[in-house]
Amino acid sequence: MINLLLLPIILPFFFAIILLFFKEKIQIQRALTLIGLVISFIASVVLMSVVKDNGVQSLTLGSWPAPFGITMVSDMVSVLLVTTSIVITFFIVMYSFISIGKERERFYYYPSVLFLLTGVNGAFTTGDIFNMFVFFEVLLMASYVLIVLGGEKKQLRESIKYILVNVISSALFVATIALLYSVIGTVNMADISVKITEIGQPGIITVIAVLFLLVFGIKGALFPLYFWLPGSYAAPPMPVLALFGALLTKVGIYAITRTYTLFFIHDLSVTHELLYVLSILTILAGCIGALAYFDLKHIMIYNIVIAVGVILFGVALMNESGMTGAMFYLIHDMIIKGALFLLIGIIIAITGTSNLRQMGGLMKTHAPLGWMYLIAAFGLAGIPPLSGFTGKLLIVKGAFEAGHVWGSIIILASSLIVLLSVIRIFIYAFWGEPVELKTTNRRAYRKMIIPATVLVVLSIVYGVGSEWFVPYMSDASKVLLNPSLYIDAVLKE
Amino acid sequence: MKTNDVILQTGTKVVFFIIFLFSIHIFFAGHFAPGGGFVGGLLTTAAIVLLLLAFDLKTVQKALPFNFMIVVAIGLLLALGTAAGSIIFNVPFFTHAFGDFYLPLFGESALHTAMIFDAGVYLVVVGSTITMIQTIGGDS
């Protein structure tokens, strides 16, 4: 079964097409979406075990030899991200059954989610820089649909900004690939890496590296380029926000990680120093935003920005602890952001507002929600047995090894601010005098809390069982730190 | 107020078939000459747009009673099916098959599965462009 590594991309795509036939039949759409995601999940788990046993898997489409066809590469990094994306999408889809509303479901909501997943999984798996652009567009098109679907005033306004920013960054992406192609003469990522090593990264390649950082920085919300994110992410309904928060910026992070560990590794003092400085600034900007707002959505959205900074800080260190930590933290962040967005979505659904000052006393009426939120909040901040701890510990360890003492102090201080920002939500929403709640449907509430709870439990398992995941994460960082593993798997030399 | 577009409508009835046949020609020529599914699909769309200009939306919808979103879905299925057929034969995804066949009417012909993929592209292009035009032009 040599096509196994394509199944997590093809299956969501296939089910998205099938869903187009059942526009008005919501029940069939829901059932097919869940079935499709379960099958994709099984395929990705099988793929993960194959990658674990046999190393990097690669396949060049159309039986062409390696640098000439489009190569798809599945190493531990990509297969971990693909599996996590499918799991999170599954729970968000379950949550959508209750919270998204019939009107949106009738207008291709589920096909859009599956097309988004197709694009995300494709971008994680591809081994061809132009194909990565195409998959970026697939996921962006689907995200345009999701952000504007429903047609509220706020959504229309923010989707214009979102589309404008992304169209510009996509154009820049094409221009950068064109520049790279004119210098190197290939778009196959393994081949690019070989050719750059041959010419020893002259100045023009470093310029291209910075341009890539600009492109992926816009997608992944890096410091001066994150300006579009808070407004755009606050506009769509909660499940869409959870999907975006958990998946979209991570594609940008993955792309930066891939290009900065595979291509641009010969002039670390320029490229990686820049990445290092920008990631620190990203953390600081995110911290300021997370403390500044009294709005649930905005606090969480700025926490996305902080996490982007932390992960890229780990990547910029280019040593084993840092890279392993970054991988740990990346997966953790996808799970925990999914869980937290679903939980604050429930809080907003119960209280009918996202303003912290207008809520209180939920602990008396919704105790399980409170405890789940508290656990997720501690997990986000990195309290030891929970999931955020291992990743951040390894990143800080890597930073001390690399001699970046100030960087690690900022990472540690940022954890405190993350904790403060999410605990503030807990204190305002769950403690204090109960406010007058509009009567809510308890059954809907119970159905919404199930997927959120399962995600929180997953994050607990991920934190408590870090030991089980260590081999996977160190495999991932090994591939990232030794590009030759990747190149040999693709070019089969 | 539509008064007298006899010339436009009569001209359209003739020209529509010429454009349509040309689009089919372009579609089949794609392998050895400029053309293919994308331009073929756009030309077919152009023919239908000409119908829309000469007649009104309702008449054209009556003449072509397809749901064009379903056309898009069928096109995507064709394209994905052609590429995924390789999974059954355990060769890399997108590996095409081709060969020479003797067809009763055409004689010796070279057939290639890339054409089925192109047919998928053709249907997606026609379906999506007509959907756009109908949605923007329609009231519902």
XYZ file of C-alpha atoms in Angstrom:
633
model
C 0.000 0.000 0.000
C 2.414 2.669 -1.188
C -0.289 5.337 -1.371
C -0.938 5.175 2.368
C 0.589 8.584 3.079
C -1.936 10.222 0.743
C -5.018 8.771 2.428
C -5.300 11.477 5.158
C -5.488 14.021 2.302
C -7.676 12.111 -0.144
C -10.281 10.828 2.302
C -11.461 14.220 3.649
C -11.446 15.481 0.051
C -13.559 12.530 -1.123
C -16.086 12.965 1.661
C -16.256 16.718 1.017
C -17.183 15.989 -2.606
C -19.806 13.449 -1.575
C -21.329 16.005 0.822
C -21.946 18.371 -2.099
C -24.690 15.984 -3.256
C -26.613 16.273 0.022
C -27.045 20.027 0.418
C -30.433 19.927 2.185
C -30.029 16.665 4.096
C -28.327 17.804 7.270
C -28.451 14.464 9.072
C -26.705 12.680 6.202
C -24.091 15.445 6.071
C -23.355 15.131 9.784
C -23.112 11.341 9.640
C -20.893 11.309 6.538
C -18.575 13.962 7.989
C -18.031 11.945 11.146
C -17.541 8.698 9.213
C -15.048 10.396 6.891
C -13.073 11.819 9.802
C -12.977 8.467 11.614
C -11.676 6.682 8.508
C -9.084 9.420 7.925
C -8.037 9.117 11.554
C -7.539 5.354 11.232
C -5.481 5.880 8.061
C -3.297 8.490 9.740
C -2.686 6.284 12.783
C -1.643 3.399 10.530
C 0.608 5.820 8.675
C 2.112 6.974 11.964
C 3.019 3.432 12.950
C 4.576 2.847 9.509
C 6.639 6.039 9.816
C 7.671 5.041 13.343
C 8.877 1.627 12.177
C 10.328 2.392 8.745
C 11.415 6.022 8.890
C 10.452 8.775 6.451
C 7.917 7.744 3.800
C 7.917 9.426 0.421
C 5.967 8.992 -2.783
C 6.397 10.805 -6.065
C 3.073 11.189 -7.804
C 2.508 9.744 -11.254
C 5.450 7.284 -11.048
C 7.867 10.026 -12.142
C 11.416 9.997 -10.752
C 11.942 12.102 -7.639
C 12.847 15.697 -8.451
C 10.585 15.801 -11.526
C 7.211 14.811 -10.115
C 5.402 16.163 -7.081
C 6.756 14.350 -4.064
C 4.676 13.789 -0.964
C 6.735 13.196 2.159
C 5.487 11.913 5.463
C 7.976 12.172 8.270
C 7.180 12.124 11.969
C 6.637 15.896 12.048
C 4.002 15.873 9.362
C 2.243 12.685 10.429
C 1.926 13.937 14.010
C 0.442 17.203 12.800
C -1.894 15.445 10.368
C -3.212 13.081 13.035
C -3.716 15.894 15.532
C -5.544 17.991 12.924
C -7.953 15.169 12.147
C -8.669 14.502 15.829
C -9.346 18.181 16.549
C -11.550 18.562 13.480
C -13.553 15.532 14.617
C -14.391 17.093 17.968
C -15.053 20.515 16.511
C -17.474 18.962 14.025
C -19.249 17.208 16.898
C -19.469 20.537 18.692
C -20.781 22.202 15.527
C -23.858 19.960 15.483
C -25.260 21.999 18.347
C -23.707 25.386 17.988
C -23.384 26.235 14.296
C -27.085 26.403 13.416
C -29.202 24.874 10.644
C -28.843 27.790 8.244
C -25.082 27.468 8.042
C -25.231 23.680 7.909
C -27.454 23.913 4.842
C -24.970 26.101 3.014
C -21.980 23.785 2.699
C -20.559 24.189 6.207
C -19.346 20.597 6.517
C -17.853 20.386 3.003
C -15.929 23.587 3.762
C -14.572 22.101 6.992
C -13.446 18.978 5.147
C -11.877 21.017 2.324
C -10.048 23.014 4.990
C -8.760 19.770 6.492
C -7.694 18.590 3.022
C -5.652 21.743 2.567
C -4.129 21.568 6.045
C -3.152 17.906 5.726
C -1.820 18.495 2.230
C 0.312 21.434 3.365
C 1.739 19.291 6.179
C 2.539 16.386 3.861
C 3.794 17.927 0.647
C 7.448 17.816 -0.376
C 7.182 20.390 -3.136
C 7.229 24.091 -2.438
C 4.782 25.044 -5.176
C 2.434 22.260 -4.190
C 2.595 23.698 -0.685
C 1.386 26.994 -2.141
C -1.513 25.178 -3.819
C -2.511 23.459 -0.585
C -2.227 26.801 1.219
C -4.717 28.186 -1.267
C -7.023 25.180 -0.764
C -7.121 25.768 2.960
C -7.365 29.542 2.579
C -10.293 29.320 0.129
C -12.114 27.048 2.560
C -11.304 29.422 5.409
C -12.674 32.384 3.417
C -15.943 30.494 3.058
C -16.030 29.605 6.747
C -15.211 33.115 7.931
C -17.960 34.758 5.861
C -20.586 31.984 6.037
C -23.674 33.375 7.751
C -23.197 36.890 6.427
C -23.349 38.888 9.676
C -22.159 42.468 9.432
C -19.069 41.803 11.507
C -18.183 38.722 9.490
C -18.463 40.621 6.218
C -16.226 43.423 7.442
C -13.552 41.153 8.912
C -13.577 38.713 5.996
C -12.654 41.555 3.649
C -9.598 42.322 5.777
C -8.741 38.632 6.085
C -9.017 37.969 2.351
C -7.076 41.117 1.474
C -4.172 40.224 3.771
C -4.077 36.644 2.565
C -4.286 37.510 -1.113
C -1.314 39.830 -0.689
C 0.674 37.235 1.230
C -0.176 34.574 -1.376
C 1.049 36.841 -4.152
C 4.236 37.355 -2.179
C 4.502 33.581 -1.759
C 4.331 33.081 -5.541
C 6.901 35.825 -6.102
C 9.227 34.246 -3.546
C 8.916 30.815 -5.140
C 9.609 32.425 -8.521
C 12.739 34.039 -7.114
C 13.866 30.772 -5.555
C 13.177 28.908 -8.803
C 15.163 31.426 -10.818
C 18.163 30.948 -8.520
C 17.940 27.203 -7.834
C 15.958 25.830 -10.769
C 13.819 23.331 -8.881
C 10.751 23.329 -6.646
C 11.200 19.920 -5.050
C 12.049 20.635 -1.420
C 14.672 17.924 -1.022
C 16.288 18.962 -4.279
C 16.251 22.635 -3.244
C 18.060 21.667 -0.050
C 20.744 19.789 -2.008
C 21.246 22.629 -4.492
C 21.470 25.276 -1.763
C 24.123 23.192 -0.024
C 26.043 22.990 -3.305
C 26.160 26.747 -3.782
C 26.639 27.407 -0.061
C 23.809 29.897 0.525
C 24.935 33.177 -1.034
C 23.270 36.475 -0.136
C 20.351 36.073 -2.513
C 19.285 32.855 -0.786
C 19.335 34.632 2.569
C 17.099 37.309 1.060
C 14.729 34.553 -0.091
C 14.825 33.103 3.425
C 13.697 36.427 4.858
C 10.974 36.677 2.201
C 9.719 33.223 3.188
C 9.688 34.361 6.799
C 7.571 37.326 5.711
C 5.113 35.113 3.797
C 4.739 32.429 6.433
C 4.882 35.051 9.172
C 1.685 36.560 7.787
C 0.024 33.133 7.684
C 1.351 32.146 11.100
C 0.945 35.515 12.885
C 4.537 36.452 13.670
C 5.247 39.738 15.457
C 4.885 42.657 13.070
C 2.614 40.634 10.778
C -0.053 39.428 13.227
C -2.135 42.620 12.961
C -4.942 40.963 10.977
C -5.452 38.060 13.343
C -7.337 39.427 16.389
C -10.074 41.099 14.370
C -10.518 38.354 11.801
C -10.611 35.492 14.271
C -13.146 37.206 16.521
C -15.700 37.477 13.707
C -16.771 33.901 12.787
C -18.862 31.671 15.076
C -17.151 29.667 17.810
C -16.510 26.280 16.123
C -14.934 28.048 13.142
C -12.790 30.120 15.483
C -11.718 26.928 17.269
C -10.818 25.334 13.943
C -8.830 28.391 12.836
C -7.125 28.820 16.200
C -6.126 25.186 16.385
C -5.066 24.583 12.787
C -4.419 27.608 10.577
C -1.571 29.446 12.263
C 0.089 26.070 12.838
C 0.398 25.586 9.091
C 2.417 28.795 8.950
C 4.566 27.604 11.861
C 5.102 24.269 10.161
C 6.124 25.968 6.919
C 8.647 28.195 8.733
C 9.989 25.181 10.611
C 10.333 23.143 7.426
C 12.027 25.823 5.343
C 14.303 26.941 8.177
C 15.470 23.409 8.950
C 15.670 22.067 5.406
C 16.701 24.988 3.174
C 18.302 27.862 5.015
C 20.752 26.210 7.374
C 24.072 27.626 6.213
C 23.869 31.166 7.554
C 22.258 30.743 10.965
C 23.654 33.998 12.321
C 21.363 35.999 10.019
C 18.217 33.950 9.397
C 17.813 32.177 12.712
C 18.873 35.202 14.716
C 16.100 37.135 12.984
C 13.611 34.350 13.734
C 14.803 34.364 17.353
C 14.304 38.101 17.788
C 10.921 38.086 16.038
C 9.647 35.177 18.133
C 10.589 36.977 21.352
C 8.790 40.102 20.133
C 5.794 37.947 19.181
C 5.632 36.589 22.717
C 5.793 40.098 24.179
C 3.116 41.452 21.833
C 0.865 38.479 22.586
C 1.316 38.960 26.332
C 0.353 42.618 26.116
C -2.752 41.729 24.113
C -3.743 38.877 26.404
C -3.673 41.175 29.444
C -5.247 44.174 27.762
C -8.684 42.753 26.925
C -11.795 41.982 28.914
C -13.180 39.940 26.064
C -12.984 36.131 26.213
C -12.342 35.704 22.505
C -9.608 38.318 22.363
C -7.770 36.946 25.391
C -7.694 33.507 23.773
C -6.718 34.895 20.369
C -3.717 36.690 21.858
C -2.781 33.413 23.520
C -2.487 31.948 20.012
C 0.039 34.676 19.232
C 2.053 33.874 22.362
C 2.157 30.177 21.450
C 3.373 31.002 17.930
C 6.253 32.915 19.504
C 7.131 30.115 21.920
C 7.163 27.407 19.235
C 9.241 29.437 16.792
C 11.632 30.339 19.608
C 12.197 26.598 20.066
C 12.729 26.180 16.334
C 15.185 29.090 16.125
C 17.467 27.450 18.706
C 18.345 24.649 16.242
C 19.434 22.216 18.946
C 17.874 18.923 19.951
C 16.149 20.014 23.165
C 14.756 23.123 21.542
C 13.429 21.288 18.504
C 11.907 18.411 20.494
C 10.345 20.963 22.822
C 8.938 22.902 19.891
C 7.332 19.737 18.497
C 5.909 18.842 21.920
C 4.567 22.334 22.347
C 3.117 22.489 18.832
C 0.974 19.375 19.301
C 0.039 20.434 22.838
C -0.975 23.853 21.629
C -3.230 22.487 18.896
C -5.085 20.248 21.356
C -5.345 22.755 24.182
C -6.396 25.657 21.945
C -9.115 23.465 20.464
C -10.298 22.564 23.976
C -10.142 26.124 25.321
C -11.984 27.655 22.389
C -14.733 25.059 22.714
C -14.971 25.757 26.462
C -15.160 29.527 26.154
C -17.673 28.964 23.373
C -19.856 27.204 25.927
C -19.333 30.038 28.406
C -20.384 32.551 25.761
C -23.397 30.421 24.834
C -24.512 30.265 28.484
C -23.998 33.905 29.397
C -24.863 35.354 26.012
C -21.911 37.750 26.099
C -18.165 37.595 25.628
C -17.539 40.512 27.995
C -15.891 39.316 31.205
C -17.369 42.154 33.276
C -20.903 40.998 32.555
C -20.543 37.450 33.844
C -19.968 35.769 37.192
C -20.858 32.943 39.509
C -21.011 30.224 36.880
C -19.383 27.805 39.347
C -22.700 27.570 41.228
C -24.658 26.513 38.157
C -22.103 24.909 35.843
C -19.453 23.321 38.064
C -18.142 20.675 35.572
C -17.551 23.396 32.997
C -15.589 25.357 35.595
C -13.340 22.455 36.500
C -12.734 21.550 32.861
C -11.838 25.148 32.134
C -9.491 25.296 35.122
C -7.661 22.128 34.036
C -7.347 23.393 30.461
C -6.094 26.770 31.719
C -3.437 25.123 33.891
C -2.498 22.937 30.930
C -2.072 26.004 28.729
C 0.177 27.679 31.280
C 2.280 24.536 31.721
C 1.640 23.402 35.296
C 3.720 20.196 35.643
C 1.580 17.101 35.236
C -0.360 18.756 32.424
C 0.435 19.002 28.758
C 2.095 22.395 28.382
C 4.901 21.536 30.750
C 7.201 19.157 28.867
C 7.391 21.234 25.719
C 8.170 24.471 27.493
C 10.666 22.756 29.797
C 12.574 21.391 26.807
C 12.474 24.734 25.005
C 13.847 26.527 28.075
C 16.494 23.831 28.497
C 17.471 24.253 24.840
C 17.673 28.012 25.281
C 20.025 27.674 28.276
C 22.152 25.199 26.302
C 22.367 27.660 23.426
C 23.281 30.458 25.836
C 20.108 32.483 25.321
C 19.480 33.193 28.996
C 17.284 36.239 28.437
C 15.159 34.369 25.942
C 14.433 31.597 28.396
C 13.609 34.078 31.129
C 11.110 35.757 28.810
C 9.560 32.366 27.969
C 9.170 31.594 31.687
C 7.770 35.037 32.446
C 5.338 34.699 29.542
C 3.964 31.506 31.140
C 3.010 33.537 34.195
C 1.232 36.078 32.034
C -0.572 33.332 30.118
C -1.669 31.879 33.446
C -2.781 35.298 34.676
C -4.782 35.995 31.509
C -6.674 32.683 31.548
C -7.183 32.639 35.319
C -8.685 36.105 35.038
C -11.363 34.535 32.842
C -11.882 31.870 35.505
C -12.132 34.388 38.327
C -14.506 36.725 36.532
C -16.727 34.079 34.965
C -16.869 31.392 37.612
C -16.396 33.162 40.945
C -18.306 36.070 42.401
C -22.011 36.781 42.476
C -24.090 34.879 39.911
C -25.509 37.147 37.243
C -28.947 36.760 35.742
C -28.668 34.052 33.048
C -31.075 33.691 30.223
C -32.648 30.238 30.383
C -30.450 27.911 28.385
C -31.114 24.519 26.978
C -29.423 22.056 29.336
C -29.422 19.312 26.718
C -27.567 21.451 24.199
C -25.131 22.409 26.939
C -24.503 18.767 27.777
C -23.956 17.867 24.122
C -21.534 20.747 23.703
C -19.488 19.931 26.760
C -18.793 16.328 25.678
C -16.357 17.088 22.811
C -14.699 19.816 24.887
C -14.259 17.422 27.806
C -12.779 14.724 25.594
C -10.260 17.233 24.228
C -9.320 18.288 27.771
C -8.908 14.620 28.716
C -6.736 14.106 25.632
C -4.543 17.006 26.709
C -4.261 15.492 30.209
C -3.239 12.148 28.698
C -0.751 13.975 26.499
C 0.721 15.694 29.546
C 0.726 12.786 31.990
C 1.901 10.310 29.363
C 4.657 12.516 27.920
C 7.000 9.578 28.337
C 5.073 7.612 25.669
C 5.325 10.472 23.225
C 9.033 11.153 23.709
C 10.159 8.636 21.018
C 7.788 10.214 18.491
C 8.895 13.740 19.279
C 12.591 12.882 19.199
C 12.046 11.149 15.827
C 10.433 14.345 14.594
C 13.251 16.580 15.827
C 15.825 14.139 14.443
C 14.403 14.539 10.927
C 14.283 18.309 11.338
C 17.873 18.537 12.540
C 19.288 16.092 9.973
C 18.011 17.178 6.554
C 19.942 14.267 5.033
C 17.320 11.823 6.398
C 14.643 13.733 4.527
C 16.695 14.152 1.356
C 17.708 10.489 1.209
C 14.110 9.379 1.638
C 12.982 11.577 -1.262
C 15.829 11.286 -3.736
C 16.525 7.619 -2.822
C 20.275 7.961 -3.288
C -38.532 46.481 -21.551
C -37.398 43.991 -24.116
C -38.575 44.926 -27.567
C -37.052 43.348 -30.591
C -34.054 41.073 -30.292
C -34.947 38.708 -33.113
C -31.580 39.167 -34.786
C -29.692 38.583 -31.546
C -31.721 35.495 -30.687
C -31.542 33.978 -34.157
C -27.833 34.681 -34.386
C -27.327 33.094 -30.960
C -29.121 29.914 -31.993
C -26.577 29.406 -34.752
C -23.466 30.739 -33.040
C -24.096 28.801 -29.800
C -23.520 25.477 -31.534
C -20.384 26.721 -33.292
C -18.852 27.903 -30.011
C -19.935 24.716 -28.243
C -18.399 22.478 -30.920
C -15.230 24.549 -30.856
C -15.027 24.113 -27.085
C -15.344 20.350 -27.496
C -12.654 20.441 -30.163
C -10.337 22.427 -27.891
C -11.063 19.987 -25.065
C -10.074 16.929 -27.109
C -7.079 18.654 -28.715
C -5.489 19.338 -25.316
C -2.978 16.501 -25.343
C -1.097 17.388 -28.530
C -2.056 21.008 -29.163
C -2.923 24.040 -27.026
C -6.209 23.493 -25.237
C -7.520 21.123 -22.598
C -10.152 20.952 -19.918
C -9.786 24.467 -18.560
C -10.117 26.494 -21.774
C -12.636 23.985 -23.100
C -14.760 24.522 -20.021
C -14.435 28.294 -20.252
C -15.491 28.254 -23.915
C -18.552 26.161 -23.110
C -19.346 28.660 -20.369
C -18.972 31.450 -22.907
C -21.495 29.730 -25.158
C -23.965 29.434 -22.290
C -23.340 33.071 -21.313
C -24.254 34.041 -24.870
C -27.536 32.166 -24.387
C -28.042 34.054 -21.135
C -27.496 37.374 -22.879
C -29.878 36.616 -25.710
C -32.592 34.981 -23.615
C -33.297 35.330 -19.916
C -32.171 33.300 -16.927
C -35.386 31.286 -16.613
C -35.377 30.181 -20.256
C -31.788 29.013 -20.058
C -32.435 27.189 -16.800
C -35.333 25.433 -18.511
C -33.138 24.496 -21.457
C -30.272 23.275 -19.252
C -32.031 21.817 -16.233
C -28.892 20.887 -14.291
C -27.960 21.810 -10.763
C -24.499 23.112 -11.548
C -23.182 22.451 -8.028
C -23.843 18.785 -8.730
C -21.922 19.184 -11.997
C -18.968 20.506 -9.960
C -19.230 17.538 -7.598
C -19.346 15.043 -10.466
C -16.337 16.714 -12.074
C -14.371 16.522 -8.810
C -15.336 12.857 -8.425
C -14.151 12.101 -11.975
C -10.815 13.822 -11.370
C -10.258 12.237 -7.970
C -11.443 8.851 -9.253
C -8.962 8.906 -12.149
C -6.103 9.772 -9.829
C -7.206 7.350 -7.120
C -7.679 4.450 -9.530
C -3.957 3.959 -9.154
C -4.510 2.961 -5.520
C -6.224 -0.235 -6.710
C -3.226 -1.166 -8.861
C -0.790 -0.225 -6.063
C 1.177 2.257 -8.154
C 1.835 5.853 -7.046
C -1.206 8.119 -6.968
C -1.905 9.905 -10.271
C -0.125 7.283 -12.388
C -1.979 7.331 -15.705
C -2.615 4.424 -18.038
C -2.667 4.704 -21.808
C -2.632 2.567 -24.930
C -3.723 2.214 -28.523
C -7.176 0.815 -29.128
C -9.193 0.005 -32.196
C -12.536 1.815 -31.987
C -15.334 0.940 -34.424
C -15.947 4.433 -35.777
C -12.624 6.189 -35.247
C -10.232 3.405 -36.174
C -6.842 3.239 -34.467
C -6.915 5.720 -31.506
C -4.601 6.470 -28.631
C -6.530 6.614 -25.373
C -5.159 8.046 -22.138
C -6.735 8.251 -18.677
C -5.502 11.851 -18.479
C -8.525 12.612 -20.649
C -10.915 11.452 -17.932
C -9.108 13.740 -15.504
C -9.483 16.544 -18.016
C -13.177 15.792 -18.344
C -13.360 16.284 -14.574
C -11.614 19.651 -14.900
C -14.005 20.570 -17.714
C -17.079 19.808 -15.626
C -15.722 21.675 -12.580
C -14.943 24.764 -14.668
C -18.349 24.765 -16.380
C -20.197 24.038 -13.143
C -18.464 26.650 -11.023
C -18.531 29.487 -13.565
C -22.200 28.939 -14.415
C -23.027 28.735 -10.700
C -21.294 32.083 -10.171
C -23.106 33.727 -13.076
C -26.491 32.309 -12.111
C -26.021 33.314 -8.477
C -24.999 36.859 -9.295
C -27.586 37.231 -12.027
C -30.500 35.555 -10.217
C -32.761 37.123 -7.614
C -33.153 34.207 -5.207
